Short mmCIF file of C-alpha atoms in Angstrom, two decimals:
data_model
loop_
_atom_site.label_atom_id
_atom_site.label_comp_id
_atom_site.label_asym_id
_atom_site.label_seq_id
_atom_site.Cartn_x
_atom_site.Cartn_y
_atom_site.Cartn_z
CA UNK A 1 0.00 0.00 0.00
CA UNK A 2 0.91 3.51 -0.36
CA UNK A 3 1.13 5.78 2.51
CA UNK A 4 1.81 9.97 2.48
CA UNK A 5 3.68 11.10 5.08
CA UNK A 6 4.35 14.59 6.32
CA UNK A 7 7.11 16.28 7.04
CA UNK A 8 7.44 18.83 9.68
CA UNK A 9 10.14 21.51 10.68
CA UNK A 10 13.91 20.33 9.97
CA UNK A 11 12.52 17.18 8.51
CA UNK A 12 11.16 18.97 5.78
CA UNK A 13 13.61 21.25 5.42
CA UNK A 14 16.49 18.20 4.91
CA UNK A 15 13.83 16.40 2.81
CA UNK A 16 13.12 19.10 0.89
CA UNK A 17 9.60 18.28 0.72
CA UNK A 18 6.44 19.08 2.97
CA UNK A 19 5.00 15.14 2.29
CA UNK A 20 6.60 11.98 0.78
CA UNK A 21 4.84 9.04 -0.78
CA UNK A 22 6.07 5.43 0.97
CA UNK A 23 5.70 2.04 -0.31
CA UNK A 24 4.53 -0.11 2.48
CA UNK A 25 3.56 -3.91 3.13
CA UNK A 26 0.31 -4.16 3.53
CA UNK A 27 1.25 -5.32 7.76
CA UNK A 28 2.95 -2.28 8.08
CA UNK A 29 3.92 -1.12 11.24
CA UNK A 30 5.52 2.18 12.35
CA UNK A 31 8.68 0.71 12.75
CA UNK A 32 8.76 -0.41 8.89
CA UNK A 33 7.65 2.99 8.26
CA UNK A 34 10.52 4.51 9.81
CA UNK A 35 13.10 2.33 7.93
CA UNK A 36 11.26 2.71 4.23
CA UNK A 37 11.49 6.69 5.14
CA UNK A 38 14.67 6.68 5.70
CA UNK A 39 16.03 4.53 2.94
CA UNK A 40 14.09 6.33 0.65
CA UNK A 41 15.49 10.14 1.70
CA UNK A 42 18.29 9.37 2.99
CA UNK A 43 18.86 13.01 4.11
CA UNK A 44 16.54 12.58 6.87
CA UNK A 45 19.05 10.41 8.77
CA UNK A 46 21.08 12.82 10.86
CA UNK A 47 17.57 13.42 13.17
CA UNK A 48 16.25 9.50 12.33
CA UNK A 49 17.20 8.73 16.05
CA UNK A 50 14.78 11.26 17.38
CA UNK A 51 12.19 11.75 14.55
CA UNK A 52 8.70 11.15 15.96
CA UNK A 53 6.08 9.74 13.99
CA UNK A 54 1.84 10.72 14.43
CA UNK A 55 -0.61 8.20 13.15
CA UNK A 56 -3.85 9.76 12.90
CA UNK A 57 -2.97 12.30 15.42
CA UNK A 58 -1.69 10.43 17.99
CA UNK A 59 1.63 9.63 19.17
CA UNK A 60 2.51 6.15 17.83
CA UNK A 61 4.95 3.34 18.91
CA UNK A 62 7.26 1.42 16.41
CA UNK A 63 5.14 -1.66 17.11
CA UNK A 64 1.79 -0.03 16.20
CA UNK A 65 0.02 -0.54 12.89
CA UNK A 66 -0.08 1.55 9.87
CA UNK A 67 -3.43 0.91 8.01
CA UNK A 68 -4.19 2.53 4.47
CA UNK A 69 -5.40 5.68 4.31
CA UNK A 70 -4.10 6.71 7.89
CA UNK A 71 -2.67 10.14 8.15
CA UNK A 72 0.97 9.70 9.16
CA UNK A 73 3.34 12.69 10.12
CA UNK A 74 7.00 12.28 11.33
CA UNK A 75 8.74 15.71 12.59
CA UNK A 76 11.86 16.10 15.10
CA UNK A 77 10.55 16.48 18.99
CA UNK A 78 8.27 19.82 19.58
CA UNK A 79 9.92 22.93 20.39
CA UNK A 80 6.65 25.47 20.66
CA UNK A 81 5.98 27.78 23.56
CA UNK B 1 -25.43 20.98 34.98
CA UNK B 2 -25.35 24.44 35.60
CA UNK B 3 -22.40 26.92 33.86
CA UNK B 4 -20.47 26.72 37.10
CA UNK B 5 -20.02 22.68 37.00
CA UNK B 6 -19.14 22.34 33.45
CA UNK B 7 -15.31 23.57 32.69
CA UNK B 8 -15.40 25.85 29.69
CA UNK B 9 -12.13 25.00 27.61
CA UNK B 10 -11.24 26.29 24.11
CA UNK B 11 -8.00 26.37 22.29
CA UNK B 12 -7.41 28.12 19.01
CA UNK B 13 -4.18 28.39 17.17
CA UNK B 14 -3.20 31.77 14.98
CA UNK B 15 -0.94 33.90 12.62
CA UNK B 16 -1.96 37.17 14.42
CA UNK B 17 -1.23 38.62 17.91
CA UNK B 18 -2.56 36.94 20.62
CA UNK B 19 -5.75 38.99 22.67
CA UNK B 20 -4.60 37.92 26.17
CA UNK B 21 -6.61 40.54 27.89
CA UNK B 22 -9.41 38.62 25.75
CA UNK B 23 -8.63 35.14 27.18
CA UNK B 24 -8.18 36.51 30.59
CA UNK B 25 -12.04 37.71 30.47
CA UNK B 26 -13.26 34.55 28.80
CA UNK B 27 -12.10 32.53 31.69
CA UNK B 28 -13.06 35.32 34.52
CA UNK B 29 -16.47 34.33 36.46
CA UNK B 30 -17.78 34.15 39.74
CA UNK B 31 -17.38 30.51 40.46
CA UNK B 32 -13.61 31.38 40.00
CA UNK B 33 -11.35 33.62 42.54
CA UNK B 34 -8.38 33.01 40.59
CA UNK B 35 -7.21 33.62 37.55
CA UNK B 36 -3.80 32.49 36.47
CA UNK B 37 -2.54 33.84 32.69
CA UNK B 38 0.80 32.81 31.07
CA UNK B 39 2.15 34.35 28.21
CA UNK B 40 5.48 33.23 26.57
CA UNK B 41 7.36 35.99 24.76
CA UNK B 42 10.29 36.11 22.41
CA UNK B 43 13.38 36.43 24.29
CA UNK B 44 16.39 38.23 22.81
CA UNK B 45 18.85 36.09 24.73
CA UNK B 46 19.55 32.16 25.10
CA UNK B 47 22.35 30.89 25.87
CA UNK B 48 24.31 33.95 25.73
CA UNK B 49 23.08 33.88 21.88
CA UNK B 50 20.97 37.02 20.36
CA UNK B 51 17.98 36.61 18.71
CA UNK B 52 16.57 38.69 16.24
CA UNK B 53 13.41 36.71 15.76
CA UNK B 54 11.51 33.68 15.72
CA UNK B 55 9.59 31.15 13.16
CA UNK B 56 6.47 29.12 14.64
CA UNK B 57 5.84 26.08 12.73
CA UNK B 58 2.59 23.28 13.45
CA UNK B 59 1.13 20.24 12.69
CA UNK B 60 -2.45 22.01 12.96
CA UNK B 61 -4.95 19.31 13.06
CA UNK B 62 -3.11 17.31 15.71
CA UNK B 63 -1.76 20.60 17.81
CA UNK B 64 -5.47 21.34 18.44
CA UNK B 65 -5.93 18.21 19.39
CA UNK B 66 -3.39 17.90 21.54
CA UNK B 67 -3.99 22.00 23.68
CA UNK B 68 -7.81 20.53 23.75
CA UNK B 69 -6.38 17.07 25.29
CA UNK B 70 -4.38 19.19 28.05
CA UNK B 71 -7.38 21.21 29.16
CA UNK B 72 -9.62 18.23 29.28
CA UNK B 73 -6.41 17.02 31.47
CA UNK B 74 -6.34 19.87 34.01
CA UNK B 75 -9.76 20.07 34.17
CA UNK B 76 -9.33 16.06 35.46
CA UNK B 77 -6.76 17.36 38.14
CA UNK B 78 -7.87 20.60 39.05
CA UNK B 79 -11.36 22.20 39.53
CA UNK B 80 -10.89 24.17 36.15
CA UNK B 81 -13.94 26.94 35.84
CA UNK B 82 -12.41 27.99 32.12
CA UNK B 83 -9.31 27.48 30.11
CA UNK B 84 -7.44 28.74 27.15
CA UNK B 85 -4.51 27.89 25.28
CA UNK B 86 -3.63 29.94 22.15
CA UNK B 87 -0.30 29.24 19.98
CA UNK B 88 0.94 31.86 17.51
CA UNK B 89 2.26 30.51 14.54
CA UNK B 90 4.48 32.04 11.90
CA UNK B 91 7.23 34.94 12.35
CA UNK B 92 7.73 36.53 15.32
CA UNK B 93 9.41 39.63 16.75
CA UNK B 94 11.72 40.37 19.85
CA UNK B 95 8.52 40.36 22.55
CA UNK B 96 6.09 39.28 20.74
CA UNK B 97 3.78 36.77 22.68
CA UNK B 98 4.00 33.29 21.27
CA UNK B 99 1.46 31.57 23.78
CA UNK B 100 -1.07 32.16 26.06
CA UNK B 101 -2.58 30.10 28.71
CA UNK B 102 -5.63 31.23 30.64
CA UNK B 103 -6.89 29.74 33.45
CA UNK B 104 -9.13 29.95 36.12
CA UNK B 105 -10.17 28.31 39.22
CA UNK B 106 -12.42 28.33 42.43
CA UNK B 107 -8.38 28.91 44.62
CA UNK B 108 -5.66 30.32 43.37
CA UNK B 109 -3.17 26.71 44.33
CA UNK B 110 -4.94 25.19 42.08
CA UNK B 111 -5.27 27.93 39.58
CA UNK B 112 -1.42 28.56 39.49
CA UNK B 113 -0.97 24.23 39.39
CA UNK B 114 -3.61 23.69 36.19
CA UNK B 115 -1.41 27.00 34.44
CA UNK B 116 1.73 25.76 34.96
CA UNK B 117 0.29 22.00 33.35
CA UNK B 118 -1.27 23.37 30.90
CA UNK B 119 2.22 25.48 29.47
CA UNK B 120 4.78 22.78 30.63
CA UNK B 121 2.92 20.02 28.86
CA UNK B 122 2.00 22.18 26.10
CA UNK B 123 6.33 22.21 25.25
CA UNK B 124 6.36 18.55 25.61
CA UNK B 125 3.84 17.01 23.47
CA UNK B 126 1.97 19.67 21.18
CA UNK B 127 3.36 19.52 17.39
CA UNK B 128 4.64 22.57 17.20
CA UNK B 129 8.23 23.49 16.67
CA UNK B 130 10.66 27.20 16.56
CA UNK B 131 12.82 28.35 14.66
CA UNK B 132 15.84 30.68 15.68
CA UNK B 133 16.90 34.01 13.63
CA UNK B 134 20.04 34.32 15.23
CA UNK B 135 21.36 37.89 15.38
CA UNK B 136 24.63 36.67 13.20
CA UNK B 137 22.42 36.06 10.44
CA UNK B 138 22.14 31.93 11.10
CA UNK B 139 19.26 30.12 11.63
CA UNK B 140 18.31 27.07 13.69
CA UNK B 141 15.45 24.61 14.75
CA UNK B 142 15.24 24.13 18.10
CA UNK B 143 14.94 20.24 18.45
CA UNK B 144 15.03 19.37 22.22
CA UNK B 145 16.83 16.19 22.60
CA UNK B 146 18.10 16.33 19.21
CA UNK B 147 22.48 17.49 18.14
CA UNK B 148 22.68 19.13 14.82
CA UNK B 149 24.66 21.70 13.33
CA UNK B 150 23.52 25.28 12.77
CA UNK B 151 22.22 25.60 8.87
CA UNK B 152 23.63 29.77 7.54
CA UNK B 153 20.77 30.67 5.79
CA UNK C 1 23.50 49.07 34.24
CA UNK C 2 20.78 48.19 31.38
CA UNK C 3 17.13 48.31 31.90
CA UNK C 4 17.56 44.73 31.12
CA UNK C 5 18.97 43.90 34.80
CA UNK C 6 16.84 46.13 36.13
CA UNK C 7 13.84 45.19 37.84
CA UNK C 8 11.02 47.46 37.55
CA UNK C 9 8.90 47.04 40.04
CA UNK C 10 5.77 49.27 40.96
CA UNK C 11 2.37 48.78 43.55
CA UNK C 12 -0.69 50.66 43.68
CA UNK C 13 -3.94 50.90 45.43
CA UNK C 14 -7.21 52.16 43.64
CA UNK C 15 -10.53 52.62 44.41
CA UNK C 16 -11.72 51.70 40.41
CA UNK C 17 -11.26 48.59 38.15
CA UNK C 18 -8.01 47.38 37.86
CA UNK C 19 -6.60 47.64 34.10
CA UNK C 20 -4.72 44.07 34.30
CA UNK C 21 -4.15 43.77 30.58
CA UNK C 22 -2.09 47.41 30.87
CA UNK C 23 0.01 45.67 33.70
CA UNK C 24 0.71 42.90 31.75
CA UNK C 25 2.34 45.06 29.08
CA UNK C 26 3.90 46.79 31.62
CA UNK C 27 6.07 43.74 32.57
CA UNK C 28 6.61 42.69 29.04
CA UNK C 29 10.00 43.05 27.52
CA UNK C 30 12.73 41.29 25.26
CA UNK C 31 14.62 40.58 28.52
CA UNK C 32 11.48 37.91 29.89
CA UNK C 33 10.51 34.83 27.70
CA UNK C 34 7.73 34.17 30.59
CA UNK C 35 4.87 36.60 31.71
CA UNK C 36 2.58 35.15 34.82
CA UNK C 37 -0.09 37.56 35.56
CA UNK C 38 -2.60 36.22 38.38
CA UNK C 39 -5.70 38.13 39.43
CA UNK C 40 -7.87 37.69 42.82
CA UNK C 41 -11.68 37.96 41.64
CA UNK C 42 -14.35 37.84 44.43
CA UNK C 43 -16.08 34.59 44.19
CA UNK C 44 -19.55 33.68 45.15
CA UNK C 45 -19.32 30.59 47.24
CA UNK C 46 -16.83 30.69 50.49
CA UNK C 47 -18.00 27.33 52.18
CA UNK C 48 -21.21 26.99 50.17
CA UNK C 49 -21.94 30.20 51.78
CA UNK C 50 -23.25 32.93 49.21
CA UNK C 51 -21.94 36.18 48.46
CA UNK C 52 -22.88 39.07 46.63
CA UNK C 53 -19.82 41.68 46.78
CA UNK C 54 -16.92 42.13 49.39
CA UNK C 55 -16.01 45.29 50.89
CA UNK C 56 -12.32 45.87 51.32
CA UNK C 57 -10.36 48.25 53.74
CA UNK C 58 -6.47 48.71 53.33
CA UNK C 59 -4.21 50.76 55.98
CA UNK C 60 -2.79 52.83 52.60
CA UNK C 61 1.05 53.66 53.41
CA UNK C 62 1.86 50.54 54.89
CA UNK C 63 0.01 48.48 52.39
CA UNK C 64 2.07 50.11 49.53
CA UNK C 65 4.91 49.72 51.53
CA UNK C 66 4.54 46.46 51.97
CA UNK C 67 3.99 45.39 48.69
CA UNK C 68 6.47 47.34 47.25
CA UNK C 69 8.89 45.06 50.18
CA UNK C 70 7.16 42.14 48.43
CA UNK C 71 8.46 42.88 44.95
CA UNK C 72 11.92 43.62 46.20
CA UNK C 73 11.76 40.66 48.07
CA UNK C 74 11.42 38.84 45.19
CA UNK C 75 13.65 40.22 42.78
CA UNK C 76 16.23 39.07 45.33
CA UNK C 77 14.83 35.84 44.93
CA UNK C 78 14.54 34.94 41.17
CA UNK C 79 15.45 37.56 38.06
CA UNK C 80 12.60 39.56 37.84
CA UNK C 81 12.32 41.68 34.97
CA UNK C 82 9.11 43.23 35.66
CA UNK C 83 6.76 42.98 38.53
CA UNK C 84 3.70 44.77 39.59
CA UNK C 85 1.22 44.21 42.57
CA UNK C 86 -2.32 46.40 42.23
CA UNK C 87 -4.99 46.15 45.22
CA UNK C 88 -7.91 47.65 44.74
CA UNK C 89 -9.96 48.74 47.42
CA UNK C 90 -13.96 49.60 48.67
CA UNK C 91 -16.78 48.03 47.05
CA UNK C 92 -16.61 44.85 44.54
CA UNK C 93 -19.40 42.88 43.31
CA UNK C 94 -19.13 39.42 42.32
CA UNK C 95 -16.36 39.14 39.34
CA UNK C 96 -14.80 41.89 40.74
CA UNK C 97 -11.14 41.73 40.42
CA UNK C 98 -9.54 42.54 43.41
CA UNK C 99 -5.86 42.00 43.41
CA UNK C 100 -3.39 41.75 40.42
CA UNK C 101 -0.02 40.38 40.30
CA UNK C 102 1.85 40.53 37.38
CA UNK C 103 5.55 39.89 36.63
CA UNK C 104 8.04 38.52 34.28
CA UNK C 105 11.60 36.60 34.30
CA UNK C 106 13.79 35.37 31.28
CA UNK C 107 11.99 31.88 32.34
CA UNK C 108 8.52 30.27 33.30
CA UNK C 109 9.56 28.33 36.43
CA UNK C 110 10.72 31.47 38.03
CA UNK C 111 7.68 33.42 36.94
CA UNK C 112 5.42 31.26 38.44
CA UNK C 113 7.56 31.11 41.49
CA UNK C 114 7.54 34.79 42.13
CA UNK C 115 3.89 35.12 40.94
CA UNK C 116 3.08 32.77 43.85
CA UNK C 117 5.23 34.34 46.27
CA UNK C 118 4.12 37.36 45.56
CA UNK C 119 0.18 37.08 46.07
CA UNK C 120 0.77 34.36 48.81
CA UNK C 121 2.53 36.68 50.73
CA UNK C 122 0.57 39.54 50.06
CA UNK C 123 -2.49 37.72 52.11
CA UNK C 124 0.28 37.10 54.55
CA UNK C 125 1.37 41.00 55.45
CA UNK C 126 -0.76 43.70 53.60
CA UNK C 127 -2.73 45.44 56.12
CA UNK C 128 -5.85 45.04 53.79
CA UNK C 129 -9.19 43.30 54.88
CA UNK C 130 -11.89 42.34 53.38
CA UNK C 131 -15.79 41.73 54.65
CA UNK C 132 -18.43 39.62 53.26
CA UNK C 133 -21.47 40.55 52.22
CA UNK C 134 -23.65 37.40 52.60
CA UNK C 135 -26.45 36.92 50.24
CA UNK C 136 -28.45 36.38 53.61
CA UNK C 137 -27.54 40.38 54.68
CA UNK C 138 -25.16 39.80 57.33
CA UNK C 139 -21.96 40.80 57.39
CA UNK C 140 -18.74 39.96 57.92
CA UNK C 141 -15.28 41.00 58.44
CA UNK C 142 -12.92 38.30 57.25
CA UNK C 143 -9.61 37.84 59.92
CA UNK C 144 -7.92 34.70 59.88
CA UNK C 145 -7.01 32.99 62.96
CA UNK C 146 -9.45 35.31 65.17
CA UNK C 147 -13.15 33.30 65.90
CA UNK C 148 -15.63 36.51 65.98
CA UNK C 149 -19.31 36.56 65.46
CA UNK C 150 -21.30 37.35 62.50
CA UNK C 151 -22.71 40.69 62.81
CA UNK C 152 -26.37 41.40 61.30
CA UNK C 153 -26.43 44.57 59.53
CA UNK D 1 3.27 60.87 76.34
CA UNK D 2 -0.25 60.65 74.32
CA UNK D 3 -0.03 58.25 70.90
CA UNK D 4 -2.70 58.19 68.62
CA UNK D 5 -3.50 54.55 66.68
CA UNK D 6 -5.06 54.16 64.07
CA UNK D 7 -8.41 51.56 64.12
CA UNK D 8 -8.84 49.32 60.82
CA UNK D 9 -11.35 47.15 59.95
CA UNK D 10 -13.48 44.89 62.65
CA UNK D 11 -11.11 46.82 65.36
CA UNK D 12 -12.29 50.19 64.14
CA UNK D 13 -15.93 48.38 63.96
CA UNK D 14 -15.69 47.39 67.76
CA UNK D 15 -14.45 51.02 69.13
CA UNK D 16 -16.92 52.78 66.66
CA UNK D 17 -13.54 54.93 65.71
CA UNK D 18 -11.28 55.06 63.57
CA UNK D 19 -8.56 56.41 65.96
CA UNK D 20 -7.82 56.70 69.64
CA UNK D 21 -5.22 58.84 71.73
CA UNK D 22 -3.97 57.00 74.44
CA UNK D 23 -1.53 57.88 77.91
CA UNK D 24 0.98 56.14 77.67
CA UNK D 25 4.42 56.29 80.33
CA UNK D 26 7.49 57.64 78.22
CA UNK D 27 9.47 54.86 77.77
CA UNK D 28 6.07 52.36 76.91
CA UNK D 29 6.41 49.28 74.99
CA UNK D 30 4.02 47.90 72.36
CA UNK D 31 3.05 45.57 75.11
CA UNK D 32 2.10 48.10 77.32
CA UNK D 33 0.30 49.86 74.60
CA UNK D 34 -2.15 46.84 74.18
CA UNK D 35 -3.05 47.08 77.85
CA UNK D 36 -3.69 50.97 77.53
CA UNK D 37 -5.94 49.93 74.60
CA UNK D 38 -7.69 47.12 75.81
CA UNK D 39 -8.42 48.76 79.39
CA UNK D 40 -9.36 52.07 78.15
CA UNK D 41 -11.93 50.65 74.85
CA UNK D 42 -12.72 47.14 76.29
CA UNK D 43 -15.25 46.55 73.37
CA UNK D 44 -11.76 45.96 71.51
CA UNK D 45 -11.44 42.27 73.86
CA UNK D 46 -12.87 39.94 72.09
CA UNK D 47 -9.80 40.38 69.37
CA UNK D 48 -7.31 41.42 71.43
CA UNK D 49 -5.12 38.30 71.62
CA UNK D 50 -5.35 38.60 67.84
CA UNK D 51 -4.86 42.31 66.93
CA UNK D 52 -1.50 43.32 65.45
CA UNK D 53 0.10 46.69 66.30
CA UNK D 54 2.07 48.49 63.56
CA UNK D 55 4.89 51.03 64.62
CA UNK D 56 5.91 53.21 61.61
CA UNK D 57 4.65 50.96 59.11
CA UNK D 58 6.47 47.84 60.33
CA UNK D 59 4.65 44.82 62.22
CA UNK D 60 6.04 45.87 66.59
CA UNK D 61 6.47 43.01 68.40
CA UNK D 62 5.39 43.20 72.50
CA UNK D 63 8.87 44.17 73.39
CA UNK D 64 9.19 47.35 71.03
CA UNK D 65 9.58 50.59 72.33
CA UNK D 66 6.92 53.07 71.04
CA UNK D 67 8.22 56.51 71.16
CA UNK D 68 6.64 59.78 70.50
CA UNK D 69 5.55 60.85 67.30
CA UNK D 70 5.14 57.79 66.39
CA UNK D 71 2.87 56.46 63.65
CA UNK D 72 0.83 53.52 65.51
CA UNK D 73 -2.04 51.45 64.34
CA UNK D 74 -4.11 48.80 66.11
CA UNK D 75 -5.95 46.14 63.18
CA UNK D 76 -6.83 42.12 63.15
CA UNK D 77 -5.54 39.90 60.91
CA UNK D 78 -5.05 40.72 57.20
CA UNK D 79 -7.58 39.08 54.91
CA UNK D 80 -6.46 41.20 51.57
CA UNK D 81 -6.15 39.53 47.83
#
């Protein structure tokens, strides 16, 4: 399946791009999802280590599921206030 | 359930200055006797570093999401009468106010506690992230938790 | 020395509505990434006993005094950029604000702290009292620590 | 030596004024001004252990000298904010 992700603050600015589209098994989890992101822009590896990925709005662990159609956002840890 | 019981809470995010005096009224009653308000400005000094300015940048939808989340959380922990949280987005100037937190309670302990929740939670989970314009012309994302090198822009 | 180590501090007593969003700007400045402003508003339940407005006496020079002691007290404290204490005094209705604290430090934790310190200790040693007006008619001078009667007015 | 204090609040309530002159010896305490009080407007007992005596704007403990001239004033417990 195909999944969009957005990009947020210095991950888009080192990708370039506000959204990317991944290639994903159709079991995906967010741990995949990481390692497909990352092989495919390669120039988001300096923050991979601390890049934080939002599945539908929440907060979501490298063991939880990515289902088609979810909306899927990886940025570096918040810095507002 | 009259006005009094039920916790008023409202978050908003914007590109314009922020009406604190506003906020501070919507969460002003009788039920209350305290009202706590927090603003966050934009300091000219971190670090020892100058800065000339700041760029806000969100994840809208979930940011929202995420302020509405916290006052449904204080309002949990603490007998909230109203809140507001309001996060400027976009460029901002030496003093300009980036955030506002309004809140209000029946006793000022608790007032001051839900306040200080609402803004120290508010850095560590809502999708929003800054930008430095440092005075020598570079500029930086501020990353907590997070080594990288300064990009000249 | 700059106005940036400077900490401008500044009390008043009045007899009319206190401006709060004015003292807020007051304390703003380039120097404070943190604004806490708190205000006292009267309340109408003490106890589940009604009110309908409070009725408050100060001892003028000493209050001032004293509050102006307050916000030196805690500049020493924590760096206070700005910091201003307003009591207002005579006849409030319910809403009413009645005290406002505002001040400002490079950072929130201290902001809060001398917020805090600064109205907790102002209901510690302002010669200011208030008195109830209970939605019954009597009334009441508030002291704490002394047992006294309600009087019937 | 004759001081005048100042009533406030529930204390000026109880005396019905808002000031008093009192005789007092020259070399009288704060202590010794409470008794003065107390004895010569007795509807002030029922808060005198409470009431706080101010010398010149400061709080006076029992054991302060109040000398003449100065600026005294009898009041209960603050209840401001």
């Amino acid at each position: 399946m195909t999944v969009t992700v957005q990009l947020f603050a210095r991950a888009r600015d080192l990708a370039g791009t506000s959204s990317l589209e991944l290639d994903l098994s159709e079991a995906a989890t967010v741990g995949e999802l990481r390692e497909v992101l990352i092989s495919q822009e390669p120039r988001l590896t300096p923050i991979a280590r601390t890049l934080l990925v939002a599945v539908d709005g929440e907060y979501a662990a490298n063991d939880a599921p990515v289902r088609e159609g979810a909306e899927v956002a990886c940025f570096p840890p918040v810095s507002g206030g | 359930m009259s006005e009094t019981n039920q916790a008023r809470l409202h978050v908003e995010l914007t590109d314009g200055p922020i009406d604190f005096a506003a906020l501070t009224e919507e969460v002003r009653s009788p039920a209350a006797g305290a009202v706590v308000l927090f603003l966050g400005t934009v300091r000219e000094l971190t670090n020892g570093r100058r800065t000339v300015a700041l760029d806000y940048e969100g994840y809208p939808e979930m940011a929202k999401a995420k302020m509405l989340e916290l006052c449904r959380g204080a309002a949990e922990k603490w007998p909230v009468v109203g809140a507001r949280v309001v996060h400027r987005l976009g460029h901002l100037e030496l003093g300009d106010v980036s955030v506002a937190v309004a809140v209000s309670c029946p006793h000022r302990k608790d007032a001051f506690e839900a306040g200080r929740f609402l803004i120290d939670r508010l850095k560590e989970i809502v999708p929003i992230w800054k930008k430095e314009n440092w005075a020598d012309g570079s500029t930086e994302w501020v990353h907590p938790g997070s080594e990288f090198t300064t990009e000249l822009s």
